[in-house]
Every structure is written in C-alpha cells, then in structure tokens.
Amino acid sequence: MSDRSAQAQWERYTQRPLLALAVAFAIAYAVPIVDNPASPVLAVVCTATEWAVWAAFAVDYLIRLALSPRRREFVRTHWIDLGAVVLPLLQPLRLLRMVSTLLLVGRRARMASQIRLTTYVAGAVVGLLMFGSLAVLSVERDSPNGNIRTLGDAVWWSFTTMTTVGYGDHAPTTGLGRMIAVGLMLSGIALLGVVTANIAAWFIARFEKDDVEERRQTEAIASLAEEVRLLRTEVARLVDEREQQRS
Amino acid sequence: MSDRSAQAQWERYTQRPLLALAVAFAIAYAVPIVDNPASPVLAVVCTATEWAVWAAFAVDYLIRLALSPRRREFVRTHWIDLGAVVLPLLQPLRLLRMVSTLLLVGRRARMASQIRLTTYVAGAVVGLLMFGSLAVLSVERDSPNGNIRTLGDAVWWSFTTMTTVGYGDHAPTTGLGRMIAVGLMLSGIALLGVVTANIAAWFIARFEKDDVEERRQTEAIASLAEEVRLLRTEVARLVDEREQQRS
Amino acid sequence: MSDRSAQAQWERYTQRPLLALAVAFAIAYAVPIVDNPASPVLAVVCTATEWAVWAAFAVDYLIRLALSPRRREFVRTHWIDLGAVVLPLLQPLRLLRMVSTLLLVGRRARMASQIRLTTYVAGAVVGLLMFGSLAVLSVERDSPNGNIRTLGDAVWWSFTTMTTVGYGDHAPTTGLGRMIAVGLMLSGIALLGVVTANIAAWFIARFEKDDVEERRQTEAIASLAEEVRLLRTEVARLVDEREQQRS
Amino acid sequence: MSDRSAQAQWERYTQRPLLALAVAFAIAYAVPIVDNPASPVLAVVCTATEWAVWAAFAVDYLIRLALSPRRREFVRTHWIDLGAVVLPLLQPLRLLRMVSTLLLVGRRARMASQIRLTTYVAGAVVGLLMFGSLAVLSVERDSPNGNIRTLGDAVWWSFTTMTTVGYGDHAPTTGLGRMIAVGLMLSGIALLGVVTANIAAWFIARFEKDDVEERRQTEAIASLAEEVRLLRTEVARLVDEREQQRS
C-alpha cells in the first residue's frame, strides 16, 4: 500500500470520530454560556474537553502530514488547517477556538466524497447559527446597553440576521458582537446565493432539454451520417463491380 | 382497468373536493382567531369542521393505500402524508393541524400535472402568508409584551417578514411566535430563489440563442455536409462513366 | 397599406406623444401632494390635466381597436389596457388613476422594440418609486400615528422598502399605505431577481465559452472535415487517372 | 513601437503607482473625518494630498489621451474618466472627489487583464464600504437628530445596509446621508447579484457536464468519423488496385 493511500485511508477512518469530537466540543462550548453563572467543576470539565478536542485535531493534522508523500506540498495546500490548529495557541481566545474547530471539521467533511454539497451547506448553516448565537450571547450579556441577554433572544437574533430580515428588536452593541454579526450577514448572503443558484440550476436544466439549436445540430449530424452511408454504398458497388470485372 | 389506474382515477376525481375541503378548513381555522372572543356555538362548529376535514383526508389516505397495487411501497414513498394524518392525533395542537392540512393539500396538488410550478409556488406563498398571519396572531395576542394584536398587523408583519424587509415595527416576542417567523423567513428566502431562478432561466434561454460557439459548430457541420455532397457527385460521375464504359 | 400595418404605424407615431403625456400626468399627480395644502386654482388645473391624459389614453385605445383587423382578438389580448382605461371611471380614485397610467405607458413602451429590457426595468423601477413615495405620502400624512410626513421621508422610505433593507425608522401605519408598501416590496423582490438574473446570464455566457465538451466537439468536426477533404483529393485523383486513361 | 502599444505600455507601468496614490487619497480622506476636530496642520496636509492625487489622475488622463492614436474616439469611449477628472473642479465637494477617485481607480483596474472579476468586485465592495462609512460619519455627526456619531457606528451601519439586513438601530437622517445610503443599498443588491450569479454559474457549469444531448452529439460525430474512415480505406483499396492494374 502506498503512502498516498495510507493518508486517504486515515482520513476515511477518522472522519466519524472527529465529527463526534466536534459535537463534544460544541457541547463543551455551549454549556458554560447557557448555564451562566456556571459551577466551577462544570467550567473546568468543559475547558478540559475543549482543549482535548483541539489536541485531537492537532494530532490528526500531524499524522496526515506524516503520512503525506509530499510534505511540503501538504503544508502549502493545507495552510488553513495549519492556521486553525496554531491560532488558538497564540491567542487563547474562546471565540477563535470555536471558529478553528468549525473550519477543521468543515475541511475534513468536504474531503468525504459521499457528503453532498447540500448537506455540507446545511451543516455549515446550522453550525454558524449555533456558533453565532452562543458567541453573541456570551459577548452581549455583559454589555451595559446590550439587548441580547437570553439564549432564546440570541437564536432569534441569529435567524433574523442570517435571513437578512433584520427587525432590529435585538442587535449587538459591542464591537466584538458586531464582528460576529457581520460574519453571519455575509454567510446569509452566501446562503441566499446557494439556495437561488440551486433552484436556478434545476430550472435551467429543465429548460435546456428544449434547446432548439442543439436539436437542429443533432439532426444535421444525423442527415450527414445518412449521406456518408449512401456514399459508402456507392463506393462499395464500385469495388464489387471491379472484383467482378477482374474475375 | 388495473389497480394502478384505479388509484390515479381516484386521485383525479377527489382533487377538487379535497381542495374545497381545505378551503373550508382554512375558514374554520381563521374564524375563531379573527372573531375573538368567539361565541361558544361558532367555536364548536369550527372545531367540528376542522376535525371533519381531517377525517376526510385520513379516509382519502386509506382509500389511496387500499387502491395501491404495492402497499408497502406506497407507505414508504408517502410517509409525509402518513405523518401529516397521524401527527394531529398524537398531539392535538391547532397549529399542527393547519400545517398538516397545508402539507396534504400541497402533495395532492403537486400530483395534478395540469397545475404548473408557478401556480403551485404562488398557492404555497398565499397559504403560508395566511397561516403565518393567523398563527402569529393567535399566539402573540395574549402575550403581555406582544405588539401584534389585530389581523391587519399580523398580515402586514407576515409580508415584511416573507419579503425579508423586516421593518421591526411589529415582531413576535414569544417562542412559538418566533418559530412561525423563522418558517416564514425561510419560505421567503426560497420564494426569492424561485423568483430569481425563474427570471434567470428565462434570460439565459434568450441568451443561449446567440451562443457563438454553437452557431460556429452548426456552420462547420453545414460546410462539412456540402463537402460530402460534392464528393458524392464525383463518385456518382465515376459510377456513370463505368456504366458507359460497360455498355 | 394593410389595416395591420396602419395599427403598427399609429403605435409607432403616438409612442413619444403618449410618453410626454404620461410625464405631464406624473407632474399633475405629484404637484398637489407635494404642495400641500394646494391653492384651489392649481388643484383644478392638475385634476383637469389628469383627466385630459386619461382621455388621451382612452382615445388611443379606441383608435387602436378601430385600426385592428381582428377586433375581437384585440380586445381579448389587450384586456389589461381595457381595464386600465375603464377602472378609473368606475371608481374615480386618484390612486387607481396613477396605477392605470403606469400600466398603459408600460404596455405601450414594451411594444417599441428599440427599447431594451434593461431600460424598461429601470423605467418601471423609477416609476414605481415615484408613485410609491407620492401615494404613501398622501395617505400617511393625515394619519394620527403616521411617521411619513415629508416628501424626503417618503422617498427615503420607498428606497429602504424596495431594496428590502427596511430600517423601520419610517413605516406606513394605515391599511392603504401598507398595501402600497406590499406592492413596493414585491417589486423589490422582482428587481433583485432581474438584477441577479442579468448578472448570472452574463457570467454564464462567459463561462460557456470555456465549455470543454463543446470545444472537443468543434475539434472533432474539424478533424472529420479534414478527413473528408483528404478523401475527396483521392477520389479526384481516381477521376483524373481515368480521364488520362480515356484520352 | 506603434502609438497604440505606447498607450498600453503607459497604462501597464502606471497601474501600480496610481493604485498607491489612491490608497494615499483614501488615507487623506479618512484622517480628518476620524480625527475630529483635526489639527489645522493635519487638515492642510490632507487637503494638499487629496489635490495632488487628483492632479496625478488628471495628468494620467491627458497623457493617455496624447498617446492615443485616435483621440476623438478616446474621449468618446472614456467620457466617464473625463467626467471624474473635471467634476471635482466645477464643484469642489469633498464627497465628489472621493467618488471620482473610486471611479478612476476602478476603470484603470478593469483594464489590467491580470485582475480577476472576483478581485475587482471584492475591491469595489471594500472601497464602497469604507467610503460610505466615512462619508455618512462626516455628514451625520453634525446633524442634531443624527445617531451615527462614531466610526464604529458608521462601519456597522454600512454593513447592515449593504447586506440589506437593515436593523434600523442606526440610520441616516439628513438628505445627503440618505443619498449615500441609497448608493450603498443599490451596491448591496448588485453585490448579492454577483455572489448569487457566481455560485449559480459554478453550479450550472457542473450540471452541464452531464448534458445528455451534447454527449449524444459527440457520440454521433465519433461514429460518423468512423464511417468516413472506413470509406477512405475502401477508396484507398480502389486506388491501390488501379496502381496494380497499371503496373
């Protein structure tokens, strides 16, 4: 078995365990925000879980690098993975760790060919909504002028933002909260684009069937083939006659 | 007549009566919400009508199942119909009954091939707007902080939500009201997608006519056919000369 | 000259005068709303102008009907024109008269083949924005809870509605004002669809150029033509040799 | 070297310096708005920088005109450049100078074939967001009812406007501020269109691969080519036999 297939095999076998770890991370991320103020024991368990999941993804990156036949190329083409692993170390922000994990899970999920684009987009949207709600809640809850103080308000705000409805009954007031909001808005625009494009592609595929020009071309090629067949028959007759002449 | 066509015939004949029943259901659903507080007699009549329509759809499902040649396959491919019939029984919520009826009518309407996609989408949008307005009104009217208290406000709010305008002069404040709102927002995004895709498909169909590459291909095929025709003339002359030689 | 071309000629010659009349109508519609309370003389002049323009469109409809070779078909295919002419008579609402004129101008403009789709859409958007602003201003100005009281606010509100931004700093509060708003929102969605579709069609037209399959087809046809050309040369040599043999 | 390539060479060489000047202009435009009230010295330096950049673009226009082989045609096809150069002279508004520079940089960037459409659109969006934030801040800060008073609020407002979310927690109240807002909204709609179109074009390009009609055409051409090849073989045999006959 070659090194290349060893890497692919590793990626196939670790797909599901890493997805399960990401779910564990999400729970460990969500619990201290929702259950606020959290009991000290729970806070320690959650922080430990987050770091353990981060470590698992770091180890996964190193093993994939080790199994890769061309390590220099692997680092170059997987610089997002490297950044997602290294960044939470440099600046141990809770926020960045969540984004890193989302990125790493997303990149591993895209590798799996059995996961369709629609599933991938739906998963990304759900992940972004959950992350956006929790992150904004943790940031805005302590702001003096903030108006997003419960999980319900945060989830509701995420939906109105991502669908670009924007009632304005709840809106972030801090700089960090607004950065998260901008991320959700841009994701919302991309979501709208994917939905529209999907429907449009399906519509156009149905329209194409009636394409007049192409059908005329097919007919032209068919009549041309008929012409050539007739020609061959005549040449064959010429050849036959010559054979008869000879004999 | 085979069993299969018996099922199709039943579906064709019951199409219109079931649509009429759905309209009756919508009226029975709307009246107690709009005419609030309702007189006890009216409330009883409306509840009875709702259950009668539900029963009619349940009977329709059973008859279609009985007429189906492959019952196991029918249950598998019509699991949404089954769920829409069974769910209001398990949890007799007014809300779920409305969604179930919308689903059942929608699935029966889609079967009718004479109903075009545009009509189907327009019908779904009108149905969703009506349902969204009534459901939010019934939920938000009794909320202490609610600001959707009349039918006019509810319809207006539904439009601003579904078009993703979202002024925010009226917005749901309860959890149930916000869930309905999220449903309307997602429908609004899908609506936007369908409208855009429809226009785009029409535009592209017009653009395609001017496709340069394809026209060049058609020309290439035409000149090739001319070439082959000339060739056949020459071969025919060869054959003629041989005939003359022979005679 | 046939009756049919007489109708076409009339439509070509009256295109510009009717557009000028529509501008006059728009001014006569706008002046009493903007200059409020209006002087009695001005109000009379404006009302007279509005009715004169309506009469001109009514006469235009009758002349086109008279010039049409198949009058029954003309009435059937131009029922929107007939409705737009008759409706303001039945219910002499200022609002309906404006919508009627917009419809009539739009239908006449679409007939002119020299006007491109983009120009048509841009014109419709500007017309709708102007009409929406003026109509909402006239309706909301006298509402006790209204917050659209100046022309500036009305135009600003129209833009935020049509682009589906919807800040909510200004929003209609009356039933009639909200109906106009719904019209603007739906136009906004259509506008978004046209813009997106236009850009998408242009993108796809550029992508198509690089279509691999088609290029391979073009190459296949070219090599096939080369093959046939070689074949013709050989057959021509056959014919030449025979000529030499004969001589 | 011809005059035409002299112009192209000038445009290639001045591409980067002009982009650097545009960045200098943006900084000179931003500093007095952000650092308000500005020190007199800084204000003078910034104004001087703005005029120097304007002069550089004016000189660039004149040189390109001088190098152009057909000057009349150059003026006709580059009337936007001319307007962008002349307008700030006639009406020395700070606002117009910014728009002019954006236009000039945009037109020069579009000429460079190495800059892709996506980069161009991303650049335009960032430029518009920056310009919109600064312009609205400078206009709304001094308005008595204004609610956009810090750079953070202005940037946040620009994002909510361009993505058509429109919370309404911040909105311009002056006429000039609202004009800038309308520009941002329309850019937002165009942005949404470009994003959707990009995704749709990519989707459709993937769908096209499975186009049944085209694959059937390719097969038809292949079988036709096979037919012609067989024909050529037979004709070649005819020719060979004749050669043998002759010898």
GROMACS .gro file of C-alpha atoms in nm, chain C residues 49-140:
model
   92
  543THR     CA    1  -5.463   6.759  -1.666
  544GLU     CA    2  -5.504   6.414  -1.513
  545TRP     CA    3  -5.843   6.365  -1.680
  546ALA     CA    4  -5.713   6.501  -2.013
  547VAL     CA    5  -5.428   6.248  -2.012
  548TRP     CA    6  -5.672   5.971  -1.920
  549ALA     CA    7  -5.894   6.078  -2.212
  550ALA     CA    8  -5.595   6.072  -2.450
  551PHE     CA    9  -5.515   5.713  -2.348
  552ALA     CA   10  -5.882   5.616  -2.383
  553VAL     CA   11  -5.893   5.766  -2.736
  554ASP     CA   12  -5.565   5.587  -2.821
  555TYR     CA   13  -5.720   5.256  -2.712
  556LEU     CA   14  -6.030   5.317  -2.926
  557ILE     CA   15  -5.824   5.415  -3.236
  558ARG     CA   16  -5.601   5.106  -3.198
  559LEU     CA   17  -5.917   4.897  -3.165
  560ALA     CA   18  -6.066   5.060  -3.478
  561LEU     CA   19  -5.742   5.007  -3.680
  562SER     CA   20  -5.710   4.646  -3.566
  563PRO     CA   21  -5.808   4.394  -3.839
  564ARG     CA   22  -5.938   4.146  -3.578
  565ARG     CA   23  -6.123   4.350  -3.316
  566ARG     CA   24  -6.244   4.057  -3.105
  567GLU     CA   25  -5.888   3.926  -3.074
  568PHE     CA   26  -5.757   4.277  -2.997
  569VAL     CA   27  -5.999   4.312  -2.702
  570ARG     CA   28  -5.904   3.966  -2.575
  571THR     CA   29  -5.527   4.017  -2.594
  572HIS     CA   30  -5.542   4.379  -2.466
  573TRP     CA   31  -5.778   4.325  -2.170
  574ILE     CA   32  -5.524   4.487  -1.933
  575ASP     CA   33  -5.535   4.805  -2.145
  576LEU     CA   34  -5.916   4.800  -2.142
  577GLY     CA   35  -5.925   4.752  -1.763
  578ALA     CA   36  -5.671   5.031  -1.712
  579VAL     CA   37  -5.889   5.264  -1.921
  580VAL     CA   38  -6.227   5.166  -1.769
  581LEU     CA   39  -6.137   5.120  -1.398
  582PRO     CA   40  -6.070   5.488  -1.308
  583LEU     CA   41  -6.419   5.565  -1.448
  584LEU     CA   42  -6.599   5.317  -1.225
  585GLN     CA   43  -6.419   5.419  -0.906
  586PRO     CA   44  -6.260   5.760  -0.956
  587LEU     CA   45  -5.975   5.706  -0.712
  588ARG     CA   46  -5.663   5.919  -0.755
  589LEU     CA   47  -5.454   5.613  -0.667
  590LEU     CA   48  -5.604   5.384  -0.933
  591ARG     CA   49  -5.565   5.650  -1.200
  592MET     CA   50  -5.189   5.658  -1.135
  593VAL     CA   51  -5.156   5.277  -1.149
  594SER     CA   52  -5.366   5.271  -1.468
  595THR     CA   53  -5.144   5.527  -1.640
  596LEU     CA   54  -4.828   5.340  -1.532
  597LEU     CA   55  -4.975   5.018  -1.678
  598LEU     CA   56  -5.079   5.182  -2.006
  599VAL     CA   57  -4.742   5.355  -2.056
  600GLY     CA   58  -4.562   5.031  -1.968
  601ARG     CA   59  -4.760   4.828  -2.221
  602ARG     CA   60  -4.706   5.085  -2.496
  603ALA     CA   61  -4.333   5.104  -2.415
  604ARG     CA   62  -4.296   4.726  -2.434
  605MET     CA   63  -4.433   4.732  -2.787
  606ALA     CA   64  -4.145   4.951  -2.902
  607SER     CA   65  -3.876   4.701  -2.999
  608GLN     CA   66  -3.600   4.962  -2.981
  609ILE     CA   67  -3.644   4.991  -2.602
  610ARG     CA   68  -3.423   4.733  -2.434
  611LEU     CA   69  -3.531   4.522  -2.135
  612THR     CA   70  -3.285   4.697  -1.903
  613THR     CA   71  -3.425   5.039  -1.995
  614TYR     CA   72  -3.777   4.905  -1.945
  615VAL     CA   73  -3.696   4.764  -1.599
  616ALA     CA   74  -3.512   5.082  -1.495
  617GLY     CA   75  -3.807   5.292  -1.609
  618ALA     CA   76  -4.054   5.073  -1.421
  619VAL     CA   77  -3.841   5.094  -1.103
  620VAL     CA   78  -3.818   5.475  -1.120
  621GLY     CA   79  -4.191   5.500  -1.191
  622LEU     CA   80  -4.279   5.267  -0.903
  623LEU     CA   81  -4.051   5.453  -0.661
  624MET     CA   82  -4.205   5.788  -0.756
  625PHE     CA   83  -4.559   5.655  -0.740
  626GLY     CA   84  -4.497   5.468  -0.412
  627SER     CA   85  -4.344   5.776  -0.247
  628LEU     CA   86  -4.625   6.011  -0.352
  629ALA     CA   87  -4.908   5.767  -0.277
  630VAL     CA   88  -4.774   5.679   0.069
  631LEU     CA   89  -4.714   6.046   0.146
  632SER     CA   90  -5.070   6.142   0.054
  633VAL     CA   91  -5.213   5.854   0.258
  634GLU     CA   92  -4.987   5.867   0.565
   0.00000   0.00000   0.00000
